[in-house]
Coordinates of C-alpha atoms in Angstrom, one line a residue:
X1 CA 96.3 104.5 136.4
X2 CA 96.1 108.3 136.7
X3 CA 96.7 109.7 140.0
X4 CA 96.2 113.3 140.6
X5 CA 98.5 115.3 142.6
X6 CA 98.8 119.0 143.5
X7 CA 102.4 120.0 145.1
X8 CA 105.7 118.6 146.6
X9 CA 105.0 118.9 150.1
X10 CA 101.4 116.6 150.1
X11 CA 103.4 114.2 147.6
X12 CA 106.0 113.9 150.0
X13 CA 103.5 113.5 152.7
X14 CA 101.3 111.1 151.3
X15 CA 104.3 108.7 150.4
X16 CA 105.5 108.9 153.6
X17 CA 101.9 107.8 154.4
X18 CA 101.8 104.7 152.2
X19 CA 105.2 103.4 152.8
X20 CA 104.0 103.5 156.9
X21 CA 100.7 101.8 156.0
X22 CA 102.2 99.2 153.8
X23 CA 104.5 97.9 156.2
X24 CA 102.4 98.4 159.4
X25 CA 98.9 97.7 158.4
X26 CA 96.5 99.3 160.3
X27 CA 99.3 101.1 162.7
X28 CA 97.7 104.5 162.7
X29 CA 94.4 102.7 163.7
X30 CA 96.2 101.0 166.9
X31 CA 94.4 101.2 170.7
X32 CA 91.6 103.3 169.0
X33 CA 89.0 103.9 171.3
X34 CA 86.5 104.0 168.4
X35 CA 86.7 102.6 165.2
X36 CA 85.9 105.4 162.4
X37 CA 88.0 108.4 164.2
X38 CA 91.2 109.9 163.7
X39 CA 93.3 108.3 166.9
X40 CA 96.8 109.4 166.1
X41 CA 95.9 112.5 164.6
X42 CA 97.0 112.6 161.1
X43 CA 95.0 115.3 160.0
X44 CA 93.3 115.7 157.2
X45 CA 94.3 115.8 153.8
X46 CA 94.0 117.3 150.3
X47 CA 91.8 116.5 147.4
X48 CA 92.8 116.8 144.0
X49 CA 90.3 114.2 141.8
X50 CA 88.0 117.4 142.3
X51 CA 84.9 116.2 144.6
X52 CA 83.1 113.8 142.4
X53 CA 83.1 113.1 139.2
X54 CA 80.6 111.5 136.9
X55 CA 83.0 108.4 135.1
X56 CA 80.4 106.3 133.5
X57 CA 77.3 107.8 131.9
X58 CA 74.8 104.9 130.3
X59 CA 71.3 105.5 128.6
X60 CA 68.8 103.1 127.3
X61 CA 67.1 100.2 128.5
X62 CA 69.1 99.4 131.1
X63 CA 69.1 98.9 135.2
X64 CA 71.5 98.7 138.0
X65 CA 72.8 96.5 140.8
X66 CA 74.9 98.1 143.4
X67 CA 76.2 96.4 146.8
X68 CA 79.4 96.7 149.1
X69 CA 81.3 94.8 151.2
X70 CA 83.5 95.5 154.9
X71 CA 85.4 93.0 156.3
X72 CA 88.6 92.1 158.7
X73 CA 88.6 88.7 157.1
X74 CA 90.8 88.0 153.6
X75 CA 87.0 87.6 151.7
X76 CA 83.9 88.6 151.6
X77 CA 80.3 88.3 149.3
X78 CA 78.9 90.9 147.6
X79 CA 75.3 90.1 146.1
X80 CA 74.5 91.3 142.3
X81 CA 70.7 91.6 141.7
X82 CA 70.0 90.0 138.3
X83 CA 66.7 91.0 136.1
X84 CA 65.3 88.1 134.5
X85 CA 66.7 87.9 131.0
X86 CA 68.6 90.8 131.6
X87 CA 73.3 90.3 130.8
X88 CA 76.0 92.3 131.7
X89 CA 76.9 95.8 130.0
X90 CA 79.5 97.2 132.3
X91 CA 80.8 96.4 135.8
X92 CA 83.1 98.4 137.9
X93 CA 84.6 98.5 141.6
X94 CA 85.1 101.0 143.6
X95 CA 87.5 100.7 146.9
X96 CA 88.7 102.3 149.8
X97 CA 91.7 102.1 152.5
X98 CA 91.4 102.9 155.9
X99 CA 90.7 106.5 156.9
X100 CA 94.3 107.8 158.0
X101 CA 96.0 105.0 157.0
X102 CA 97.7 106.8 154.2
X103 CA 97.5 102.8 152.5
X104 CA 97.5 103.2 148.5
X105 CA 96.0 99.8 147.7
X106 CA 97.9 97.9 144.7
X107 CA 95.4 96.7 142.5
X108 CA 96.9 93.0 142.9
X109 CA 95.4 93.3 146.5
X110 CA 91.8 93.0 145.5
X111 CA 90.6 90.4 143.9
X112 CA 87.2 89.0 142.3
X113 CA 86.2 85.7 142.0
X114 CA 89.4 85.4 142.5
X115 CA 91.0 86.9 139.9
X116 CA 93.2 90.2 140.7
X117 CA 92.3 93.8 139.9
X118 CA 95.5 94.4 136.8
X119 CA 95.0 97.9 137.0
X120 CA 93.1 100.8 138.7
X121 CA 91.5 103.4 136.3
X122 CA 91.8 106.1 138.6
X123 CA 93.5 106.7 142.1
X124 CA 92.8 109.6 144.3
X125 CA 93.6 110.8 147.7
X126 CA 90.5 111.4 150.2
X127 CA 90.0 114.0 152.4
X128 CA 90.8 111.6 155.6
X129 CA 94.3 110.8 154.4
X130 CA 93.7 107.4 152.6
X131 CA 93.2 106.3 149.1
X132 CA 90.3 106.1 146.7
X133 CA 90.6 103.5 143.7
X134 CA 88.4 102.6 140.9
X135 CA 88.6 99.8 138.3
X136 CA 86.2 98.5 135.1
X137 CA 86.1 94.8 136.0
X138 CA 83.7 93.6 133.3
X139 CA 85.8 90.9 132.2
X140 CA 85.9 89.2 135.7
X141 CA 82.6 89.0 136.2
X142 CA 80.1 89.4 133.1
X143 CA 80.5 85.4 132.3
X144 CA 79.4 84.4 135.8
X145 CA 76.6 86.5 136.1
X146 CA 75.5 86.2 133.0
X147 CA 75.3 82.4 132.8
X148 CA 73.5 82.8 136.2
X149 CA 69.6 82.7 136.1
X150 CA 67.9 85.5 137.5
X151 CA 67.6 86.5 141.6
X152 CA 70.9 87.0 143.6
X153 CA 74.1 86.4 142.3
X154 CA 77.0 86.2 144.7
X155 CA 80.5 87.4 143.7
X156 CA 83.3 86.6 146.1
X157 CA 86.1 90.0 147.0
X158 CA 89.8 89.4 148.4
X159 CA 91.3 91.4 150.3
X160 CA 95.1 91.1 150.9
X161 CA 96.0 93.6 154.2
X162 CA 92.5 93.7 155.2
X163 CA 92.8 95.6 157.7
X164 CA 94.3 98.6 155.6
X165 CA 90.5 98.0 153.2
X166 CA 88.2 99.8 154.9
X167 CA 86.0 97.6 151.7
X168 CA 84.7 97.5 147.9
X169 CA 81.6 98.4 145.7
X170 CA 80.5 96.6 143.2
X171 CA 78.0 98.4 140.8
X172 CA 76.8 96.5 137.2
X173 CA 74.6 97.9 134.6
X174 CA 72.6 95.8 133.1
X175 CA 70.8 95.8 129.4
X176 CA 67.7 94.7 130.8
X177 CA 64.2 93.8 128.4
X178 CA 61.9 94.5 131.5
X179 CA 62.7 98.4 131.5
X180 CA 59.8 99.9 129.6
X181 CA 61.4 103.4 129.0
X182 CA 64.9 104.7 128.3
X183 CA 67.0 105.5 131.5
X184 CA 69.7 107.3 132.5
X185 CA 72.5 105.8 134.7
X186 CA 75.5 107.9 136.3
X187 CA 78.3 106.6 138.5
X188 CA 80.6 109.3 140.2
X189 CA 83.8 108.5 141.8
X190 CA 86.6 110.6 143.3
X191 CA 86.5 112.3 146.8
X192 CA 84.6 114.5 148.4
X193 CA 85.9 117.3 150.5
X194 CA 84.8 117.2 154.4
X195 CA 84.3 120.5 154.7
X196 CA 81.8 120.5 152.0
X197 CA 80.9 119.4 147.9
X198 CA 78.6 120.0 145.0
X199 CA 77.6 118.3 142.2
X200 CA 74.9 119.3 139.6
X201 CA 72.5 117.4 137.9
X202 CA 71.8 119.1 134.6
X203 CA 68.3 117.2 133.3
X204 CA 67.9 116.6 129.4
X205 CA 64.2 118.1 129.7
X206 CA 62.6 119.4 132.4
X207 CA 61.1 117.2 135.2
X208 CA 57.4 115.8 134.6
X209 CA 56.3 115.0 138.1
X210 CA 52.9 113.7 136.7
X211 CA 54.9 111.2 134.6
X212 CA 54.1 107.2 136.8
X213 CA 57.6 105.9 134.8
X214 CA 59.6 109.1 136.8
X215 CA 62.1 107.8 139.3
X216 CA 64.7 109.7 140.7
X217 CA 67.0 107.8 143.0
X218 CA 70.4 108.2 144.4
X219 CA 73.1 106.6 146.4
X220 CA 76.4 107.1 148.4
X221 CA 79.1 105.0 149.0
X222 CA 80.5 106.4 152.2
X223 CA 83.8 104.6 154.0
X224 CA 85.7 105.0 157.9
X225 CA 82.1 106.0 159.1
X226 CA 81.0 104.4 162.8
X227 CA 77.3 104.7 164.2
X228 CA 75.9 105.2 166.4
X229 CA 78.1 107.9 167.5
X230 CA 78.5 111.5 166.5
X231 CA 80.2 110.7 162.7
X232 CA 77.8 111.6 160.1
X233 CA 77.5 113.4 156.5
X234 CA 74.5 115.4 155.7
X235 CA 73.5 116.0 152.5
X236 CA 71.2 118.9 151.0
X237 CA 69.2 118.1 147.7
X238 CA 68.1 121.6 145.6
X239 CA 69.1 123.7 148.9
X240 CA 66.8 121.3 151.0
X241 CA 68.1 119.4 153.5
X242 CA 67.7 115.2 152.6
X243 CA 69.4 113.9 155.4
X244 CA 72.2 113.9 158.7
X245 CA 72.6 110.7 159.0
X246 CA 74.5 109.3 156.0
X247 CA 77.6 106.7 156.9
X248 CA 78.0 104.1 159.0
X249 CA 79.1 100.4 158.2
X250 CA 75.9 98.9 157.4
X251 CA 77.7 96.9 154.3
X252 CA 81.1 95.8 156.9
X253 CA 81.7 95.5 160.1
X254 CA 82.3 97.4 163.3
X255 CA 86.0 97.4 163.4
X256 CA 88.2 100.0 161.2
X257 CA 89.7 98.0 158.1
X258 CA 85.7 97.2 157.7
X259 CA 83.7 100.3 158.0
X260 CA 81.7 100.7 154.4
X261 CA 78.2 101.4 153.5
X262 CA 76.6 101.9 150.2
X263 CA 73.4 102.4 149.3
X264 CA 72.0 99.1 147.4
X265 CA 71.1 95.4 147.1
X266 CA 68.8 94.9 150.3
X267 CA 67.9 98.9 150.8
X268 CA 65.2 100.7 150.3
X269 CA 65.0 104.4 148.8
X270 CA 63.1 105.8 151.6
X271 CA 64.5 108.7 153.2
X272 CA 65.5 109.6 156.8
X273 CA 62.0 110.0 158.2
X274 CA 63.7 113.4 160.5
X275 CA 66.5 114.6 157.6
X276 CA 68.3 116.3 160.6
X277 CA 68.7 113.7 162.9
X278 CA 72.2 112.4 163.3
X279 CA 74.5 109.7 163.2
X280 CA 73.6 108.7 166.6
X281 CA 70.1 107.5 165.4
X282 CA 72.3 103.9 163.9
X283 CA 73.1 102.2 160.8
X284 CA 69.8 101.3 159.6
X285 CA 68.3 105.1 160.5
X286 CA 70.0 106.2 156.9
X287 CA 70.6 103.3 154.3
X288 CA 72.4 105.7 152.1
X289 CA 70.0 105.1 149.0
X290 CA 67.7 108.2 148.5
X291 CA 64.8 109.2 146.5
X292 CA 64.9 112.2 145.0
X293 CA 61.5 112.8 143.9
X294 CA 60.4 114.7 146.9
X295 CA 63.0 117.1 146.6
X296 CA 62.2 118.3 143.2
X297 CA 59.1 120.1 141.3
X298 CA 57.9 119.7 137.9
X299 CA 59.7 121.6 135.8
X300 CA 63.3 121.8 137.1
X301 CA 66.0 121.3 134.4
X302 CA 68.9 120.6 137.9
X303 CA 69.1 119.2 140.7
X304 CA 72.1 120.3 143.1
X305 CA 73.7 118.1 145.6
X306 CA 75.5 119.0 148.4
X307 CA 77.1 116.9 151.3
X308 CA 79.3 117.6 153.6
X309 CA 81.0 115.7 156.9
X310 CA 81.4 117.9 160.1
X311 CA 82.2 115.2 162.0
X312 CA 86.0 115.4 159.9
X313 CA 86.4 111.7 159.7
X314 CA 84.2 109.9 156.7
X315 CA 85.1 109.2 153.3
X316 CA 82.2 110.0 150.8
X317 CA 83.9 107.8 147.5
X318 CA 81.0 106.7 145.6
X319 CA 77.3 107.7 144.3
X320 CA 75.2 106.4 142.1
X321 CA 72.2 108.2 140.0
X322 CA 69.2 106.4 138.2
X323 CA 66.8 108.2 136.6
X324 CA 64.1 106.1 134.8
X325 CA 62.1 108.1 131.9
X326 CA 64.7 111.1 132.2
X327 CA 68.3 111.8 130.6
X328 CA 71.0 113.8 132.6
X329 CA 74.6 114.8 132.7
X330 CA 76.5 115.8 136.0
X331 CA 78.6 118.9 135.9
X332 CA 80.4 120.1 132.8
X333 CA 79.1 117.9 130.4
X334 CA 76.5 117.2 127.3
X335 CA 73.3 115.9 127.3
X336 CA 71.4 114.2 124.1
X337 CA 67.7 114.0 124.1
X338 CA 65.7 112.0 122.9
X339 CA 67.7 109.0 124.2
X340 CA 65.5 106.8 122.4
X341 CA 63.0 107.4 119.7
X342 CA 61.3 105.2 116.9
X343 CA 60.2 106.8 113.6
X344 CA 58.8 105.5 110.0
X345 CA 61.5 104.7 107.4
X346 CA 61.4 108.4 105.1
X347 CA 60.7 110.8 107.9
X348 CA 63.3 113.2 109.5
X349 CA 64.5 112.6 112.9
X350 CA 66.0 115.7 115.4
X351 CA 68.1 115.3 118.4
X352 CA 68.9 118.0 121.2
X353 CA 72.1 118.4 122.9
X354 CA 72.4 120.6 125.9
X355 CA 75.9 121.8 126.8
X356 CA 76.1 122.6 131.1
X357 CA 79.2 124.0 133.0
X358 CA 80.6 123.0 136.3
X359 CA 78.3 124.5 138.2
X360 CA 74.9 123.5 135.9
X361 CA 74.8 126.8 133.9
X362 CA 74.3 126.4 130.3
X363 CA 77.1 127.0 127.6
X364 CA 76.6 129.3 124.8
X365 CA 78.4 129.5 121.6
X366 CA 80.2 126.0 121.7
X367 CA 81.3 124.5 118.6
X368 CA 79.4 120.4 119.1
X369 CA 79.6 117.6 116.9
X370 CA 76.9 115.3 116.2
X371 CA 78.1 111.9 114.8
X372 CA 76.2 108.7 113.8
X373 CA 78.4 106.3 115.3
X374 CA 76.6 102.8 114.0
X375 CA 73.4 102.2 112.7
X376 CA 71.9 102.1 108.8
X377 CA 72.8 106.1 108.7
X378 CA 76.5 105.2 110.3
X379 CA 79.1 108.1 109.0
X380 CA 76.5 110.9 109.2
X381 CA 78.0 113.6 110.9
X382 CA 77.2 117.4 111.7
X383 CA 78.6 119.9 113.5
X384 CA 76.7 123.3 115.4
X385 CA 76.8 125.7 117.8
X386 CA 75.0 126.0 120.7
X387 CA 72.5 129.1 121.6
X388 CA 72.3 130.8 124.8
X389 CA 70.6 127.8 126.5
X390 CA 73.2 126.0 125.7
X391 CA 71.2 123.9 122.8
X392 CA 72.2 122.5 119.3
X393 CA 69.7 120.6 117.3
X394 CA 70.6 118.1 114.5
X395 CA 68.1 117.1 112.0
X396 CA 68.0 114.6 109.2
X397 CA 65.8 111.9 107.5
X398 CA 66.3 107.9 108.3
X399 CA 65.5 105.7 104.1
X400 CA 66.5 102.4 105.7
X401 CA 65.2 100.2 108.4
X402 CA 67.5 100.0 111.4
X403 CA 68.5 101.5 114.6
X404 CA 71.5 104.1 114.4
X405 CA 73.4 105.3 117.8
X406 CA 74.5 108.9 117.7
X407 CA 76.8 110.8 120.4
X408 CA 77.2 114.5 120.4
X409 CA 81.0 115.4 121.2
X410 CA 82.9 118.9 122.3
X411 CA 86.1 120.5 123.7
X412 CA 85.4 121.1 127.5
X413 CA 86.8 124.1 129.4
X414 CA 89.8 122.2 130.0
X415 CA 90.3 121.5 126.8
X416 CA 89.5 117.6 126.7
X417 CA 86.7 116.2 124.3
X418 CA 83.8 115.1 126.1
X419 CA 81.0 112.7 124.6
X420 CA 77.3 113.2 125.6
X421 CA 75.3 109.7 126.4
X422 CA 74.3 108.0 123.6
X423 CA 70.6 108.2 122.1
X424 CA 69.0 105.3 120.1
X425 CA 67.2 106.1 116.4
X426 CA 65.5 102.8 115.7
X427 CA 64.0 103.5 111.9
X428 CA 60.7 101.0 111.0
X429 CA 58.9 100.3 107.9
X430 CA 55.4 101.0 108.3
X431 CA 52.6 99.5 106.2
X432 CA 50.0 102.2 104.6
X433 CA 46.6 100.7 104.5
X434 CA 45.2 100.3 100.6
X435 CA 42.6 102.6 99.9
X436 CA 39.2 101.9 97.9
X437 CA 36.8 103.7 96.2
X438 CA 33.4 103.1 94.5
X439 CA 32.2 104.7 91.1
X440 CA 28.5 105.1 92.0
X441 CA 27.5 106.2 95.8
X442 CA 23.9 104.2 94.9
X443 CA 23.0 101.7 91.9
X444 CA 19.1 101.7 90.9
X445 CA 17.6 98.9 88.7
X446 CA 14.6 97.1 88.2
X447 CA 14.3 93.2 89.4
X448 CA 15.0 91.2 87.4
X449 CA 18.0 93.2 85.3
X450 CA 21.5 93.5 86.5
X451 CA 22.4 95.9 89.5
X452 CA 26.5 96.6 89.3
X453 CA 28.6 98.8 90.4
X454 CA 32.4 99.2 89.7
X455 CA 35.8 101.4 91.3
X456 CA 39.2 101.4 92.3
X457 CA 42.1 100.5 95.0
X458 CA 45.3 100.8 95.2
X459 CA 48.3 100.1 97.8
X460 CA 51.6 102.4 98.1
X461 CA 53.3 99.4 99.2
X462 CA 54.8 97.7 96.5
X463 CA 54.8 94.3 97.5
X464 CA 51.5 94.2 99.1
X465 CA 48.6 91.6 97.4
X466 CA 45.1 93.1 98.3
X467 CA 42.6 91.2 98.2
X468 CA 39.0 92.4 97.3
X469 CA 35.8 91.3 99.3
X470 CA 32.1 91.9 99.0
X471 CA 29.3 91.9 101.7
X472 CA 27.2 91.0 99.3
X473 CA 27.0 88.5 96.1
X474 CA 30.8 88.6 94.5
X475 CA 33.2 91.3 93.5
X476 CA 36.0 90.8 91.2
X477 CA 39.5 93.0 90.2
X478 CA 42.2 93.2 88.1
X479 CA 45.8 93.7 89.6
X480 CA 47.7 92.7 92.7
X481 CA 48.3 95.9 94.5
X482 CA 46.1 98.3 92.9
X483 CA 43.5 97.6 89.9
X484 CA 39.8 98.1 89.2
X485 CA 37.1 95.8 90.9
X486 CA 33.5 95.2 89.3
X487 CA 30.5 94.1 91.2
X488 CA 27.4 92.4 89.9
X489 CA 24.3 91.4 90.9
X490 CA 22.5 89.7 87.8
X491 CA 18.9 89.1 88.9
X492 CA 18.0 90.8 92.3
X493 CA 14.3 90.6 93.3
X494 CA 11.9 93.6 94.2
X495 CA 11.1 95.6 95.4
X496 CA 14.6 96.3 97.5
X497 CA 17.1 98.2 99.3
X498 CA 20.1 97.4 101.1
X499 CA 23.8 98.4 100.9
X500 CA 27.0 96.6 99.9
X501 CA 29.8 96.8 101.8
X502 CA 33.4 96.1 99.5
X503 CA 36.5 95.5 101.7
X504 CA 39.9 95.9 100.4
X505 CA 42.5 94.1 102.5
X506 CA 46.8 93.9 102.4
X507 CA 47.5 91.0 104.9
X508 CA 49.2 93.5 107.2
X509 CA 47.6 97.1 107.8
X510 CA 43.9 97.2 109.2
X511 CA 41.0 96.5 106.2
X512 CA 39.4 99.7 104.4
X513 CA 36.1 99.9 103.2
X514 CA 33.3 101.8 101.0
X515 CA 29.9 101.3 101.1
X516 CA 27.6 102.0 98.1
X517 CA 23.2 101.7 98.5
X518 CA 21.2 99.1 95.8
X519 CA 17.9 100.0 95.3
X520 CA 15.9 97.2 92.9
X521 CA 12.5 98.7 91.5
X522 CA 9.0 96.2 92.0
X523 CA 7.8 95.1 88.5
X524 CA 4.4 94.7 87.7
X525 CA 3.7 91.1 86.5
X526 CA 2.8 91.1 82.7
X527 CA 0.3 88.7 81.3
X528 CA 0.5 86.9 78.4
X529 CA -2.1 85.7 76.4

């Protein structure tokens, strides 16, 4: 578990805080005349997990199931969305106490399918003086789901002092056969302050509107929100505003210990039709999944997100990018394009890593480190330095059929090594077509004699058997892959013309051909006497 803190005072604070909530669940949250507001008037609080962070990057052919759950009860269903044929990569939870609770949750207090958390990953205060957590819970729920066939898949959540829960999120990535094009798949967790965040989207190439596969889509998971009523976040994509209406407990319930929504299973990514009207539209006004498409123009390289909650009492936790035929890293961080590419066994490959700070500005003159981490080419590495764009390119050449995996590592400006999403060399061998040749264009005789013609072929691929064919009479050859083939016509009639079409043929890559013209010359009839 890492928990981050800042100075004595806020430590001692925030104890005092949990100690209160775990012995009087729910106290601060007593006679509230509205569930989602600040009743006794803690306050505010500090954030030190630094807004949100991007804590799982995956790439490839893979999709995503997100869905929440609210609830005063001790258990509640959270529904997976399973692609047909698609299993498990990852799975993690996300949860949140009661706004102004001050409740750190012990991991033993949630459970799934009933089986306890062991450990959270990370722990953060929010900005409404509660607790953030976040675990990897693969192993509790990849067998189920996997062995389940393909629709809605229901995973039960425990709670133990519910009303100190405001709820969970359960988001799975899936390696799924029905995506036809690499994706990109971010989930952030950690805080974001009230009084206003940003995160930037740094792209691995820049946007292709044009492109059908393009999709752009985002969601929150937001905690302690209430609507109708005057709590809302807004949220401004590239400087535009994308909506005033995010929160609300569309995933719980109306009571505080349940307020949750999350933008997911049973949503749709259409945004707020009026992207400043406010909380007091309800619930189902802003589902909190968004699609960014109509906020961005072909050729952007970032996207900037900004949210902030002036009504000073919701709990932004949780988002979630997918970007289908794109690659992107969120704040500092390094990007490796192509994420996926497919070449023929002897030719040379190159990947691009771009290097992006905090704030989505590129990174000159970093020392990065490519390495081939598996794959037929596994061991390969090479290290650069990025230009003023913030680019390094690695090139080499793939000899053996396979697929290598290759990351792209370097020391952040904190010091700590970070690794770019992986990208996916799959090497092939390809079959080369034979060739053929004829020695003669045209063969002229007279009927009666012999009309032939002879020539070549030959295959590059070894163990390739090509066989010989003619349009017309028969054509033998010498060889197996490449030899000499002789074709005979031993008593054509006249007069004549017509061509011959001879066919060479490996089994595997389309037929060749050459075409050579007969022309047979009339005879006079001689008379014997």
């Amino acid at each position: 578990m890492k928990s981050f803190v800042c100075h004595s005072r806020i430590v001692v604070l925030l104890a005092l805080m949990a100690i209160v909530g775990a012995l009087v669940p729910g106290l601060a949250l007593a006679d509230g005349p509205v569930p989602g507001t600040d009743a006794d008037n803690v306050g505010p609080s500090d954030v030190f997990f630094g807004s949100l962070l991007p804590v799982v990057t995956e790439t490839g052919y893979v999709s995503l199931s997100v869905d929440g759950e609210g609830t005063t009860g001790s258990s509640a269903t959270v529904q997976v969305q399973k692609p047909s044929g698609a299993t498990v990569r990852v799975a993690y939870l996300a949860a949140a106490s009661t706004g102004f609770s001050g409740y750190n949750i012990p991991s033993s207090s949630i459970s799934v399918n009933g089986s306890p958390i062991p450990s959270w990953a990370f722990t953060t205060p929010s900005s409404i003086s509660s607790w953030n957590h976040w675990a990897n819970v693969t192993s509790l729920v990849k067998s189920t789901i996997d062995a389940a066939p393909a629709g809605t898949v229901n995973i039960t959540i425990g709670e133990g002092s519910s009303s100190s829960i405001d709820g969970t999120i359960l988001a799975v990535i899936f390696d799924d056969p029905n995506q036809a094009v690499s994706n990109t798949i971010v989930l952030l967790f950690g805080a974001q302050n009230i009084n206003g965040d940003t995160f930037n989207i740094g792209l691995g190439e820049p946007l292709d509107k044009s492109d059908p596969n393009l999709i752009l889509n985002m969601s929150l998971g937001i905690s302690f929100g209430h609507q109708p009523s005057s709590q809302y976040s807004l949220v401004n994509v590239n400087g535009t505003r994308m909506t005033t209406s995010a929160g609300g407990e569309d995933d719980g319930q109306v009571a505080n210990g349940a307020l949750l929504t999350v933008g997911g299973v049973g949503d749709t990514n259409t945004n707020p039709a009026n992207p400043y009207a406010t909380g007091s539209m309800g619930i189902r006004y802003d589902d909190e999944l968004y699609n960014l498409l109509p906020l961005v123009n072909t050729g952007d390289s970032s996207i900037t997100v900004y949210s902030q909650n002036p009504s000073n009492d919701d709990n932004i936790f949780f988002s979630a990018l997918f970007l289908a035929s794109a690659a992107a890293v969120v704040d500092e961080g390094a990007i490796l394009t192509p994420s996926a590419a497919t070449n023929p066994v002897g030719t040379s490959h190159t990947v691009t890593v771009k290097i992006q700070d905090d704030n989505g500005n590129p990174v000159a003159n970093r020392s990065v480190t490519f390495s081939i981490v598996s794959g037929p080419n596994a061991g390969n590495s090479f290290t650069a330095t990025t230009n003023a764009s913030g680019q390094a390119i690695y090139t080499y050449t793939g000899n053996t059929a396979g697929s290598d995996h290759i990351v792209a590592a370097f020391v952040d400006s904190h010091g700590q090594t970070r690794q770019s999403n992986g990208a996916v060399k799959t090497w092939v061998v390809t079959n080369t077509p034979p060739a053929v040749t004829a020695d003669s264009p045209s063969v002229a005789t007279n009927e009666g004699t012999a009309a032939s013609n002879t020539g070549t072929y030959s295959d590059s691929d070894a163990g390739d058997n090509v066989s010989i064919t003619a349009s017309v009479e028969a054509v033998t050859k010498t060889g197996t892959n490449s030899g000499t083939w002789s074709w005979t016509n031993s008593a054509p009639d006249g007069p004549a013309d017509y061509d011959v079409t001879i066919t060479a043929n490996d089994g595997t890559a389309p037929p060749v051909s050459v075409t050579f013209h007969v022309h047979v010359n009339n005879v006079a009839p001689t008379i014997r006497r």
